[in-house]
CSV table of C-alpha atoms in Angstrom, one decimal:
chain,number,residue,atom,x,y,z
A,15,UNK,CA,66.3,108.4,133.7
A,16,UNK,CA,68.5,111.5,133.9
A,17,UNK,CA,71.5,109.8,134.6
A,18,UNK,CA,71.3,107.6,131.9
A,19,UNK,CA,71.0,110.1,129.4
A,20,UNK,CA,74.7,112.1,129.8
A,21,UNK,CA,76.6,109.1,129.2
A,22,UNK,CA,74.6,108.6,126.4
A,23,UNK,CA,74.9,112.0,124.9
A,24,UNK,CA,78.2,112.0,126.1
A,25,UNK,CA,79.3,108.7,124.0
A,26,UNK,CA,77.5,110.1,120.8
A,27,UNK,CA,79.7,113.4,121.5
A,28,UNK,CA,82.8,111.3,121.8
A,29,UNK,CA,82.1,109.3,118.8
A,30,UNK,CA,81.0,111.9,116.8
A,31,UNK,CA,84.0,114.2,117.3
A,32,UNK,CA,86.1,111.2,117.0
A,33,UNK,CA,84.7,110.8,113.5
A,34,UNK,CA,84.6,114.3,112.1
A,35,UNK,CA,88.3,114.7,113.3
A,36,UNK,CA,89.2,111.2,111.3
A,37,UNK,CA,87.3,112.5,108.1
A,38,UNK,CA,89.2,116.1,108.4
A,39,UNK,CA,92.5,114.7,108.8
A,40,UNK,CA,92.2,111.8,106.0
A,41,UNK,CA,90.9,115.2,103.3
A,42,UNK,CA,93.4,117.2,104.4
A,43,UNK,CA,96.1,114.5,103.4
A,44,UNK,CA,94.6,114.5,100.2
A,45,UNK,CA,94.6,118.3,99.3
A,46,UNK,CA,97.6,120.2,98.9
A,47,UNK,CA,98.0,120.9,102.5
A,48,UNK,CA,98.9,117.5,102.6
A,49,UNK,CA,102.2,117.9,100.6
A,50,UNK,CA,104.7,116.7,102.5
A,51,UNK,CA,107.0,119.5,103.8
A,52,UNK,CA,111.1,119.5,104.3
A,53,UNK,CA,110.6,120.3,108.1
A,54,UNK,CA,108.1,117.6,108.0
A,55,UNK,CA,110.7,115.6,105.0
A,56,UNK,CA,113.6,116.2,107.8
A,57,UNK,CA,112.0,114.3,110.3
A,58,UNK,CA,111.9,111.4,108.1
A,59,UNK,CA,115.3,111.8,107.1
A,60,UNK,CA,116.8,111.9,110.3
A,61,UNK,CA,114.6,108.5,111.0
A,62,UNK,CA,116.3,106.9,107.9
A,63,UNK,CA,120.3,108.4,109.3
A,64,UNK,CA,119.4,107.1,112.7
A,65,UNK,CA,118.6,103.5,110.8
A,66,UNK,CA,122.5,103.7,109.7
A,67,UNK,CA,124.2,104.8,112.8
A,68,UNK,CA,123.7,108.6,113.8
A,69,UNK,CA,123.0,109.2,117.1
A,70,UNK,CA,121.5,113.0,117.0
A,71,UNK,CA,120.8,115.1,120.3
A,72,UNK,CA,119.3,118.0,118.6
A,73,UNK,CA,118.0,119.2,114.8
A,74,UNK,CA,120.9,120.0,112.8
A,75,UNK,CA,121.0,123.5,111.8
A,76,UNK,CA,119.0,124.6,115.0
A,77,UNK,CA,120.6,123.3,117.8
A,78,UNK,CA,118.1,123.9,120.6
A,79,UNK,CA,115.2,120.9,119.5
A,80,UNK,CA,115.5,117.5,119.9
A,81,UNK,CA,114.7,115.0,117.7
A,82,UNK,CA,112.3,112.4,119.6
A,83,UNK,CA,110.0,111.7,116.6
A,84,UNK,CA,112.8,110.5,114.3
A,85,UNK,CA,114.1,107.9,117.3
A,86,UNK,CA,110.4,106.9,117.2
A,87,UNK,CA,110.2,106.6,113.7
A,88,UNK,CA,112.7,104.9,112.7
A,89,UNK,CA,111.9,101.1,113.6
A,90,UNK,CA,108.6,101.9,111.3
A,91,UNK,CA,110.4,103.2,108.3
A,92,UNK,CA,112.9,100.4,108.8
A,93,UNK,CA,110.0,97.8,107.9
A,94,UNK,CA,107.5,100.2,105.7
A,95,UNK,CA,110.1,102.1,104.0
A,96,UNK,CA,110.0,106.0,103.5
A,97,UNK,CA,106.2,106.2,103.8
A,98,UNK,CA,104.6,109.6,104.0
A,99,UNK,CA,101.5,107.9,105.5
A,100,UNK,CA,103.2,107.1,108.8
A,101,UNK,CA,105.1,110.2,108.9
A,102,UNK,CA,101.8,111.9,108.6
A,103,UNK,CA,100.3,109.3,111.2
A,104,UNK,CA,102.9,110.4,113.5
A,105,UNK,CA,101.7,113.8,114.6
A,106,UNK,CA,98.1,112.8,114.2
A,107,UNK,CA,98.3,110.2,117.3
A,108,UNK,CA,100.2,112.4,119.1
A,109,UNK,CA,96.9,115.2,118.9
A,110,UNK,CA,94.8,112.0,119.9
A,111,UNK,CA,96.6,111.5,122.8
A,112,UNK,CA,96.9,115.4,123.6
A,113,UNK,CA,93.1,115.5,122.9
A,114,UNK,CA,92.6,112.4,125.5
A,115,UNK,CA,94.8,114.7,128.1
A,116,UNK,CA,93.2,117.5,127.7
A,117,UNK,CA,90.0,115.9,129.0
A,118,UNK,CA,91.5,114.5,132.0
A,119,UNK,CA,92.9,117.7,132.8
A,120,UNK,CA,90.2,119.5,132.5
A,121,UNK,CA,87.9,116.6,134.0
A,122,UNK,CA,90.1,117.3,137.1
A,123,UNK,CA,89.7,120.7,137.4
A,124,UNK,CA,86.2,121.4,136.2
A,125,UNK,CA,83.9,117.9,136.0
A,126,UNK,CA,83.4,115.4,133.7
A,127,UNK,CA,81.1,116.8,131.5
A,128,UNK,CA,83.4,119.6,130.6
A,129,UNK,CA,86.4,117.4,130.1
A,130,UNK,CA,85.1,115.1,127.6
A,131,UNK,CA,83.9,118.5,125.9
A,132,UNK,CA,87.2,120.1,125.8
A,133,UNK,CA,88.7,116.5,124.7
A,134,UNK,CA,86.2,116.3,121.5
A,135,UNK,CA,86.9,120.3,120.8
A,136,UNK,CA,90.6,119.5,121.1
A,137,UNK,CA,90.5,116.7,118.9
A,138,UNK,CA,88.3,118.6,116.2
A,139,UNK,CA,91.4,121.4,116.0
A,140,UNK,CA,90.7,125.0,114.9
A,141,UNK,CA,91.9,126.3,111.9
A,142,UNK,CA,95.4,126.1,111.2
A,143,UNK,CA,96.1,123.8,114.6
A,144,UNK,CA,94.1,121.3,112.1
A,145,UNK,CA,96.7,121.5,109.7
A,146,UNK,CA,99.8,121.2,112.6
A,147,UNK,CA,98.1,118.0,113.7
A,148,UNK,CA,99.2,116.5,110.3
A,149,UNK,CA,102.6,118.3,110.3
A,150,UNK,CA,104.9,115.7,111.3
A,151,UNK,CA,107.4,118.3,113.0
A,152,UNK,CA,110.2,117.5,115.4
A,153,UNK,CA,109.3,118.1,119.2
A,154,UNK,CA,105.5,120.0,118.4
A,155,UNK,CA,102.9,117.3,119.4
A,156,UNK,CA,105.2,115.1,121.7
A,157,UNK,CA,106.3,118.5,123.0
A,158,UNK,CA,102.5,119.2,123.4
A,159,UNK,CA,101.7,115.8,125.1
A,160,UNK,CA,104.7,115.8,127.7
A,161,UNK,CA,103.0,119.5,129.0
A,162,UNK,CA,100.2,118.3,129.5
A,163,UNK,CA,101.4,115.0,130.9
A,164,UNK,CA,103.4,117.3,133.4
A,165,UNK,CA,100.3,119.6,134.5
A,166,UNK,CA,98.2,117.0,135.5
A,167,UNK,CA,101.4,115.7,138.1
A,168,UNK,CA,101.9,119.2,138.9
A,169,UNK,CA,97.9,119.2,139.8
A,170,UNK,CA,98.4,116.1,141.9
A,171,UNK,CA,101.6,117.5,143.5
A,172,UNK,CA,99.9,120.7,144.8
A,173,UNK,CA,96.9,119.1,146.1
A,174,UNK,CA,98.4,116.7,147.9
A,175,UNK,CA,101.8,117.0,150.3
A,176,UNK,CA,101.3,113.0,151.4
A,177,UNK,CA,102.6,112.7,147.1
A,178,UNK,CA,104.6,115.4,146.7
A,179,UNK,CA,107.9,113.7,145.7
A,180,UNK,CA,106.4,110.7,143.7
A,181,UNK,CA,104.1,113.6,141.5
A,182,UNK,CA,107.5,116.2,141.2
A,183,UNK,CA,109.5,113.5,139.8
A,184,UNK,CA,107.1,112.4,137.0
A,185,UNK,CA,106.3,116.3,136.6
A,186,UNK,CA,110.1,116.9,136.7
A,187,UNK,CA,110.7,114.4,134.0
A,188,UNK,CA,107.7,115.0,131.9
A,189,UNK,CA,108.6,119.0,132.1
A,190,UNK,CA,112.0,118.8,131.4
A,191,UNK,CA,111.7,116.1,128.5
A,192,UNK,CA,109.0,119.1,126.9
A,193,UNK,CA,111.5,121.5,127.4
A,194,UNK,CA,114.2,119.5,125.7
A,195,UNK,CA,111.4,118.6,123.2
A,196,UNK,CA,111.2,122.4,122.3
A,197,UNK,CA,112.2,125.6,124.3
A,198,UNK,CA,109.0,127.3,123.5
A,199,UNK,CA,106.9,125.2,125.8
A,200,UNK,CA,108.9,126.9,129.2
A,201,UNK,CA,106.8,129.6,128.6
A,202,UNK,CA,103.9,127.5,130.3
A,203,UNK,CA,106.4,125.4,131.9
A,204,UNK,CA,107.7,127.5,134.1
A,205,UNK,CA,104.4,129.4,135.5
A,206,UNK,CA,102.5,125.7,136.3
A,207,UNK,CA,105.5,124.8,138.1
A,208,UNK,CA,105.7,127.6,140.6
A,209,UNK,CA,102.8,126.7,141.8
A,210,UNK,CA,103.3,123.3,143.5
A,211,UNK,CA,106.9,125.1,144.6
A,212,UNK,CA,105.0,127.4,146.1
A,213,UNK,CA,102.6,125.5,148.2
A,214,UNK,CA,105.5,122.9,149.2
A,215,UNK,CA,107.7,125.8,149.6
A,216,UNK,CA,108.7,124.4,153.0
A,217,UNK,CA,109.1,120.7,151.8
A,218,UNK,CA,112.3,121.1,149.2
A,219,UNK,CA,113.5,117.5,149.8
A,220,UNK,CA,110.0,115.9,148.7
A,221,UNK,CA,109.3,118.5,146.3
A,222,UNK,CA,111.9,120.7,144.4
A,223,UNK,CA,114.4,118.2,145.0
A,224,UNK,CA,113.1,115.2,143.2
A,225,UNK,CA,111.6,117.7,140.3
A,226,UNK,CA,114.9,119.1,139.4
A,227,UNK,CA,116.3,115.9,139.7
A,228,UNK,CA,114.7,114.2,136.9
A,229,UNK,CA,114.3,117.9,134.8
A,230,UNK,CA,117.9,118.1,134.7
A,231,UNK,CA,118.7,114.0,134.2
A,232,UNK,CA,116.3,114.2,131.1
A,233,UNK,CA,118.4,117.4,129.7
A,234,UNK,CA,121.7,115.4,129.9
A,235,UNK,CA,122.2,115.1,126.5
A,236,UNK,CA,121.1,118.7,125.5
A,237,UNK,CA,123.8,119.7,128.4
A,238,UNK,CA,126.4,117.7,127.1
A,239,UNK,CA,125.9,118.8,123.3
A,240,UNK,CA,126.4,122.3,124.8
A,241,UNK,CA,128.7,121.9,126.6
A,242,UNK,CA,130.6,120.3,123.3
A,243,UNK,CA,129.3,122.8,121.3
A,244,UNK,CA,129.9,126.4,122.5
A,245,UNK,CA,126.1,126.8,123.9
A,246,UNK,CA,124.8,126.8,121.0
A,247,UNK,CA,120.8,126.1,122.0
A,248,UNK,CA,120.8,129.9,123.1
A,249,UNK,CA,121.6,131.2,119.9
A,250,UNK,CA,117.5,131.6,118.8
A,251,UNK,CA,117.1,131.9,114.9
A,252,UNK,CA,115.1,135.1,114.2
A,253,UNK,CA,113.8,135.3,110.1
A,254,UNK,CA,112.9,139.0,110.6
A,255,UNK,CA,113.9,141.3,113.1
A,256,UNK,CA,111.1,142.2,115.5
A,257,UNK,CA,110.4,143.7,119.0
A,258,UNK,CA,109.1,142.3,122.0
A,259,UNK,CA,105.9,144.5,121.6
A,260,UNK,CA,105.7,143.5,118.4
A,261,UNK,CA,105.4,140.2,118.5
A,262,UNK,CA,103.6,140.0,122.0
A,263,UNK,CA,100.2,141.9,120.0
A,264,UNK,CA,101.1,140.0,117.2
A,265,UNK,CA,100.3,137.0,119.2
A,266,UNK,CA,96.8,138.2,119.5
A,267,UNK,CA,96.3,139.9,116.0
A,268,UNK,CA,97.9,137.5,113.9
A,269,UNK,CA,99.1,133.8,115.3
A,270,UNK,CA,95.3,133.4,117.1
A,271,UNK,CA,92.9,134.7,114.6
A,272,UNK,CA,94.5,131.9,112.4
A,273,UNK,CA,95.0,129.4,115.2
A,274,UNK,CA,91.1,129.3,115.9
A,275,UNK,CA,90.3,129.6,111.9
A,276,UNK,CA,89.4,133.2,111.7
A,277,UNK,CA,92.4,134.1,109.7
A,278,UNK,CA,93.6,132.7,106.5
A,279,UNK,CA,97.4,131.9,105.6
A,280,UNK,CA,97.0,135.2,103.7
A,281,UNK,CA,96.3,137.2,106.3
A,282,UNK,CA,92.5,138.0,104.9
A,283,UNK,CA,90.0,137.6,107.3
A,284,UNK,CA,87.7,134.1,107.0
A,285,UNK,CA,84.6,135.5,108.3
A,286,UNK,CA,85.1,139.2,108.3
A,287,UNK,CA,87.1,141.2,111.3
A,288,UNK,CA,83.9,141.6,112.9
A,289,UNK,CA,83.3,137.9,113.9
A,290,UNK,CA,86.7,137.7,114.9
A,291,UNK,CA,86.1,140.8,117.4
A,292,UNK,CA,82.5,139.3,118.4
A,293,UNK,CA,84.6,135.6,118.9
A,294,UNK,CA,87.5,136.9,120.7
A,295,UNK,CA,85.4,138.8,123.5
A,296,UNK,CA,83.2,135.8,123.7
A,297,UNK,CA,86.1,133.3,124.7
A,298,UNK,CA,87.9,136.0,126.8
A,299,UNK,CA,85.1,136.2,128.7
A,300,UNK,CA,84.1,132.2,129.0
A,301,UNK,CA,87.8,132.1,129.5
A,302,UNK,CA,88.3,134.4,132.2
A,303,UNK,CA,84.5,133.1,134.2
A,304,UNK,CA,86.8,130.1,133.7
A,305,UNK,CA,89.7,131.1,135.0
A,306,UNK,CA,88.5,133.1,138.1
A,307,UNK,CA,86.1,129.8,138.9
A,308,UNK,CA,89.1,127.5,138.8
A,309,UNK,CA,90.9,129.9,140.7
A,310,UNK,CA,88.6,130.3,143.4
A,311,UNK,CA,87.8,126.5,143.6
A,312,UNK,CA,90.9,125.1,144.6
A,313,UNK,CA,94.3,126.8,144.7
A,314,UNK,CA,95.7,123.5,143.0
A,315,UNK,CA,94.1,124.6,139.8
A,316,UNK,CA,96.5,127.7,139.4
A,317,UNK,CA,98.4,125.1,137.4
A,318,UNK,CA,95.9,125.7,134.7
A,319,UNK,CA,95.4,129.3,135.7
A,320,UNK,CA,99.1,130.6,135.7
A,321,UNK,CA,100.0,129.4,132.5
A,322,UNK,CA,97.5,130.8,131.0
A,323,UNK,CA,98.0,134.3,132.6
A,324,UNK,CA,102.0,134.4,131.9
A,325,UNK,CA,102.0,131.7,128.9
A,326,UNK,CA,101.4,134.8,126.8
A,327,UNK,CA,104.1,137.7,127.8
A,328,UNK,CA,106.7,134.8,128.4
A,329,UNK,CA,106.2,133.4,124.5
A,330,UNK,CA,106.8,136.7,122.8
A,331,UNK,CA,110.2,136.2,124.7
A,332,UNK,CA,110.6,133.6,121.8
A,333,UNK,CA,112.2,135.5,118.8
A,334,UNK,CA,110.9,132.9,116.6
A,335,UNK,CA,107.3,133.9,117.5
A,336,UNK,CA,107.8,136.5,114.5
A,337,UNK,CA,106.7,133.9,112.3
A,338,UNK,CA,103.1,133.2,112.6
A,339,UNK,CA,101.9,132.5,109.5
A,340,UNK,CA,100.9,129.4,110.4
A,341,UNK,CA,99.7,129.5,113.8
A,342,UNK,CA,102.2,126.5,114.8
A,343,UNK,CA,103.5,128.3,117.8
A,344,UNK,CA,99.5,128.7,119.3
A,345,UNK,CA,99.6,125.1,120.4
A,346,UNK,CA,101.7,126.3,123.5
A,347,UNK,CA,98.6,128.3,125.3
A,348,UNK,CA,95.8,125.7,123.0
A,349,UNK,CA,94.9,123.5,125.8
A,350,UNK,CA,94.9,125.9,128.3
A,351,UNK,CA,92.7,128.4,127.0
A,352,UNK,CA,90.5,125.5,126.0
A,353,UNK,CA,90.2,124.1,129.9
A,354,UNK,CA,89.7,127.4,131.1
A,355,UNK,CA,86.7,128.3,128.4
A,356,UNK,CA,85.4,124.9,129.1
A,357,UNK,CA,85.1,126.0,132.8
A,358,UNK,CA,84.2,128.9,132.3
A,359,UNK,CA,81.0,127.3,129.8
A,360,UNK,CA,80.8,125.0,132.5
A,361,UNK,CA,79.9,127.7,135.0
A,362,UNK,CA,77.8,129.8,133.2
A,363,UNK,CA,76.0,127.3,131.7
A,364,UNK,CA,75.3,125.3,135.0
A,365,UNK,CA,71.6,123.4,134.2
A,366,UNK,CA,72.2,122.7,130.6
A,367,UNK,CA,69.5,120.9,127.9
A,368,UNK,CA,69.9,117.8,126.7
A,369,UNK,CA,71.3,118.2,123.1
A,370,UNK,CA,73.8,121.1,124.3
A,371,UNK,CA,77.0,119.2,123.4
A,372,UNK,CA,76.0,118.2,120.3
A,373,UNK,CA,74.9,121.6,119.6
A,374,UNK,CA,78.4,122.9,121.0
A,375,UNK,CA,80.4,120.5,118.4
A,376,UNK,CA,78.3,121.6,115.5
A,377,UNK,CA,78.2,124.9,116.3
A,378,UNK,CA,82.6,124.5,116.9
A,379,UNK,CA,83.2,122.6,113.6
A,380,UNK,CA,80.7,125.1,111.7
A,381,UNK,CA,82.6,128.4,112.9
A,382,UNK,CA,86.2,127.5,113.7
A,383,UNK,CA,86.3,124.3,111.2
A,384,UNK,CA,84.7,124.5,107.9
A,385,UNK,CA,85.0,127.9,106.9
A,386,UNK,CA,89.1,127.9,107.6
A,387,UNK,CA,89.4,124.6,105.6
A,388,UNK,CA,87.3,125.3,102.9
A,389,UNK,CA,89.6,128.6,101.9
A,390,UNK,CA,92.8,126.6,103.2
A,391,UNK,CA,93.3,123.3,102.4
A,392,UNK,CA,93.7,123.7,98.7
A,393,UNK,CA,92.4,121.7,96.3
A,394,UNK,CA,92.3,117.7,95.7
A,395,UNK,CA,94.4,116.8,92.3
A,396,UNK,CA,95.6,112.8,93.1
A,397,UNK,CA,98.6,112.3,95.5
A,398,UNK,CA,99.3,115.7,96.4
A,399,UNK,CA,103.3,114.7,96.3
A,400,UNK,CA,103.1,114.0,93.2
A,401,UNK,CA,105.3,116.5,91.9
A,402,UNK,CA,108.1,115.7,94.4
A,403,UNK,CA,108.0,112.1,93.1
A,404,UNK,CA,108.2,113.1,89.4
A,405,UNK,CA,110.9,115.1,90.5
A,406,UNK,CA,112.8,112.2,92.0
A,407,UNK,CA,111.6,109.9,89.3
A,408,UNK,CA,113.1,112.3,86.6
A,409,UNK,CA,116.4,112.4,88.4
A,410,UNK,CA,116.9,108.7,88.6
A,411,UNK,CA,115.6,107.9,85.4
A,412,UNK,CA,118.4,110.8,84.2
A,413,UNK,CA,121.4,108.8,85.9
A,414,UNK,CA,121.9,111.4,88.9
A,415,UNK,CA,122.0,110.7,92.2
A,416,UNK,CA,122.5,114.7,93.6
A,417,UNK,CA,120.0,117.7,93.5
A,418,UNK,CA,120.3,121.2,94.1
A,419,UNK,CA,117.8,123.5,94.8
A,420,UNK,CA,115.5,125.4,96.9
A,421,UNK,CA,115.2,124.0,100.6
A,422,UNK,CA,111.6,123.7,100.1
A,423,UNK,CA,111.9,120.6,97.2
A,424,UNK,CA,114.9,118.8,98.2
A,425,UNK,CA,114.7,117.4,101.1
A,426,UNK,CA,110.9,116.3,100.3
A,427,UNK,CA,112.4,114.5,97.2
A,428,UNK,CA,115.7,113.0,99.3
A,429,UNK,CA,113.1,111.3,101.5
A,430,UNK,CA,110.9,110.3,99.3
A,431,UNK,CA,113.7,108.5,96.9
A,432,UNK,CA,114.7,106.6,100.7
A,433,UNK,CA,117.7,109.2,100.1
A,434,UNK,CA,119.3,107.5,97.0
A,435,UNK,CA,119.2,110.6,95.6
A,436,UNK,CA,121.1,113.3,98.0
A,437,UNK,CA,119.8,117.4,98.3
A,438,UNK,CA,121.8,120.2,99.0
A,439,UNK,CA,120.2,123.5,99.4
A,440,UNK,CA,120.8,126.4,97.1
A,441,UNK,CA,119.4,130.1,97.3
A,442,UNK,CA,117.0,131.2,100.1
A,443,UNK,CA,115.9,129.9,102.5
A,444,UNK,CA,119.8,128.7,102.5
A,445,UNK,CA,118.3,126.6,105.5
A,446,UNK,CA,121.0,123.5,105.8
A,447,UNK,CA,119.6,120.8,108.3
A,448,UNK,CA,121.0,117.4,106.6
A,449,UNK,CA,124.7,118.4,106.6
A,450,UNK,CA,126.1,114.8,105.2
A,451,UNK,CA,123.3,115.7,101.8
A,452,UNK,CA,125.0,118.9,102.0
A,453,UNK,CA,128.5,118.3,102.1
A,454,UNK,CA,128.1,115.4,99.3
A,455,UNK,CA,126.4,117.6,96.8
């Protein structure tokens, strides 16, 4: 009888996450958080430029990003048109999938049970990382999915020598593609990787050989736009100036108290400083049972272990890591703090009750969930673009086909008019990423 019951109460947890994830997403795109934004409006214009002929290798006006999502996008919004419902859609399958990895990784590492927990928990995001999963930004959930993709190969890779060049080359292509999806995620690239390198330190031709291989072949074009453009991917934008220190404690005290929905936009505190305190030691210390478990179990599973020790120090490298109003940047270290408190629940909680997953996800969405959204998501008013499509409306119906104005507006309202009416940016952020719009107005 026992053994029929956890696939039972697993399947309820599945579905049930499933569900309360769908239902979260579908009102958040009908608050105001669901506005479309012009990083988000970008992506969709580049989709619609790639329709007539560009050929981009990075985001204009960044240089160091690639633009994967718009080459994916584009065959959709050739046949639907410039819909914000797929652009939205976009970054929400990508989570799914990242959701779906995250159990396997952690099923690996730490049983079953714990990776379909970590897979529901993932897919019923935390605070801000809720709102990322709608964001449809250039290189963040692909980004997210090709790490993950790369740490279970690196897993495989350091377990098993009779593999090892078969498991470096998908990790060396998966890693490198992530790396070319967005610089941030070497911060947790670069620590999982040593550790296979490590344990096939003596085997180069079957290990480092065929992993640098395909890193570098799927960097080609980054190299080659370098190399064309004065290295221009190492130039990091910064907004305001900042130290190292300052941004590594700000990684704790500001970007993860909003990350796991303790922290507002605002900075105010959702449920009081004290919860957050009370929280924070709580998953440091589920997380660190984790870690040391993992750890001891298999030296394999240092590929979840390293990155979470060194993820942190190496992304306050990241100038842009000053910004973190938003929490965007937490979904670097996400799924590895996640398997590692998963573990680490796992340990501790050895002989668990029936019910105890069901209690975990209510207890999850309750605290990390509800609270966040409740203050966050603003409030429901129609078609939260609205405005933007008035705006474009007015325009057109005013005989102009060019807009100036604050970064923030036009490039929403150049997408959503399927760029028949063209934005240039004016005042500040003087933030220029479509530089044809630019030039013509």
């Amino acid at each position: 009888m026992r053994r029929r019951v956890v696939p039972q109460e697993t399947t309820v947890l599945l579905v049930a996450a499933l569900a309360i994830g769908i239902a979260t997403r579908w009102w958040l795109l009908g608050a105001s958080q669901g506005a479309l934004g012009a990083d988000e409006a970008y992506t969709g214009l580049q989709a619609l430029r790639i329709l007539h002929g560009d050929v981009p290798l990075v985001i204009e006006g960044q240089a160091y990003t690639a633009v994967f999502d718009s080459y994916l996008l584009a065959p959709l919004l050739a046949v639907f048109g410039p819909s914000v419902l797929i652009l939205k859609a976009l970054p929400i399958v990508w989570w799914l999938a990242a959701a779906v990895l995250v159990g396997i990784l952690t099923s690996k590492v730490a049983g079953r049970s714990a990776g379909r927990l970590a897979g529901a928990l993932f897919w019923v995001a935390p605070g801000s990382l809720m709102i990322l999963s709608t964001r449809a930004y250039e290189g963040y959930g692909l980004g997210l999915i090709l790490v993950l993709v790369g740490c279970i190969a690196a897993h495989r890779w350091a377990q098993d020598a009779g593999t090892t060049a078969r498991f470096a080359a998908l990790c060396g292509l998966a890693c490198g593609l992530a790396f070319y999806a967005h610089p941030m995620y070497a911060s947790v690239i670069v620590p999982m990787v040593a550790v296979p390198l490590w344990i096939h330190r003596g085997r180069p031709l079957t290990g480092l050989v065929p992993f640098l291989s395909l890193g570098v072949l799927a960097n080609v074009p980054l190299l080659i736009w370098n190399v064309r453009n004065d290295w221009g991917s190492l130039h990091q934008p910064e907004a305001t100036p900042s130290t190292y220190a300052s941004r590594f404690v700000g990684l704790f005290t500001r970007m993860s108290p909003r990350a796991i929905g303790l922290r507002d936009f605002s900075g105010t505190w959702t449920l009081g400083i004290g919860t957050f305190v009370v929280v924070a030691l709580a998953i440091g210390v589920v997380s660190a049972a984790g870690a040391v478990a993992l750890a001891r179990a298999d030296r394999a599973n240092w590929t979840v272990v390293a990155p979470l020790l060194i993820g942190w120090p190496a992304l306050a490298c990241f100038r842009s890591t000053t910004f973190v109003a938003d929490g965007r940047y937490a979904i670097v270290l996400a799924p590895f703090v996640l398997v590692s408190a998963t573990a680490g629940v796992a340990r501790l909680w050895r002989r668990r009750p029936r019910g105890t997953l069901a209690v975990g996800l209510i207890a999850w969405t309750a605290v990390f969930v509800v609270p966040w959204l409740a203050d966050n998501s603003g409030p429901r008013r129609g078609d939260p673009n609205a405005g933007a499509i008035a705006v474009a409306e007015l325009v057109r119906g005013r005989g102009f086909t060019r807009l100036s104005g604050s970064f923030w507006w036009v490039l929403p309202v150049e997408y959503l008019s399927d760029r028949r009416i063209r934005g240039g940016v004016a005042g500040e952020p003087f933030t220029v990423r479509v530089v044809d719009s630019q030039t013509e107005v």
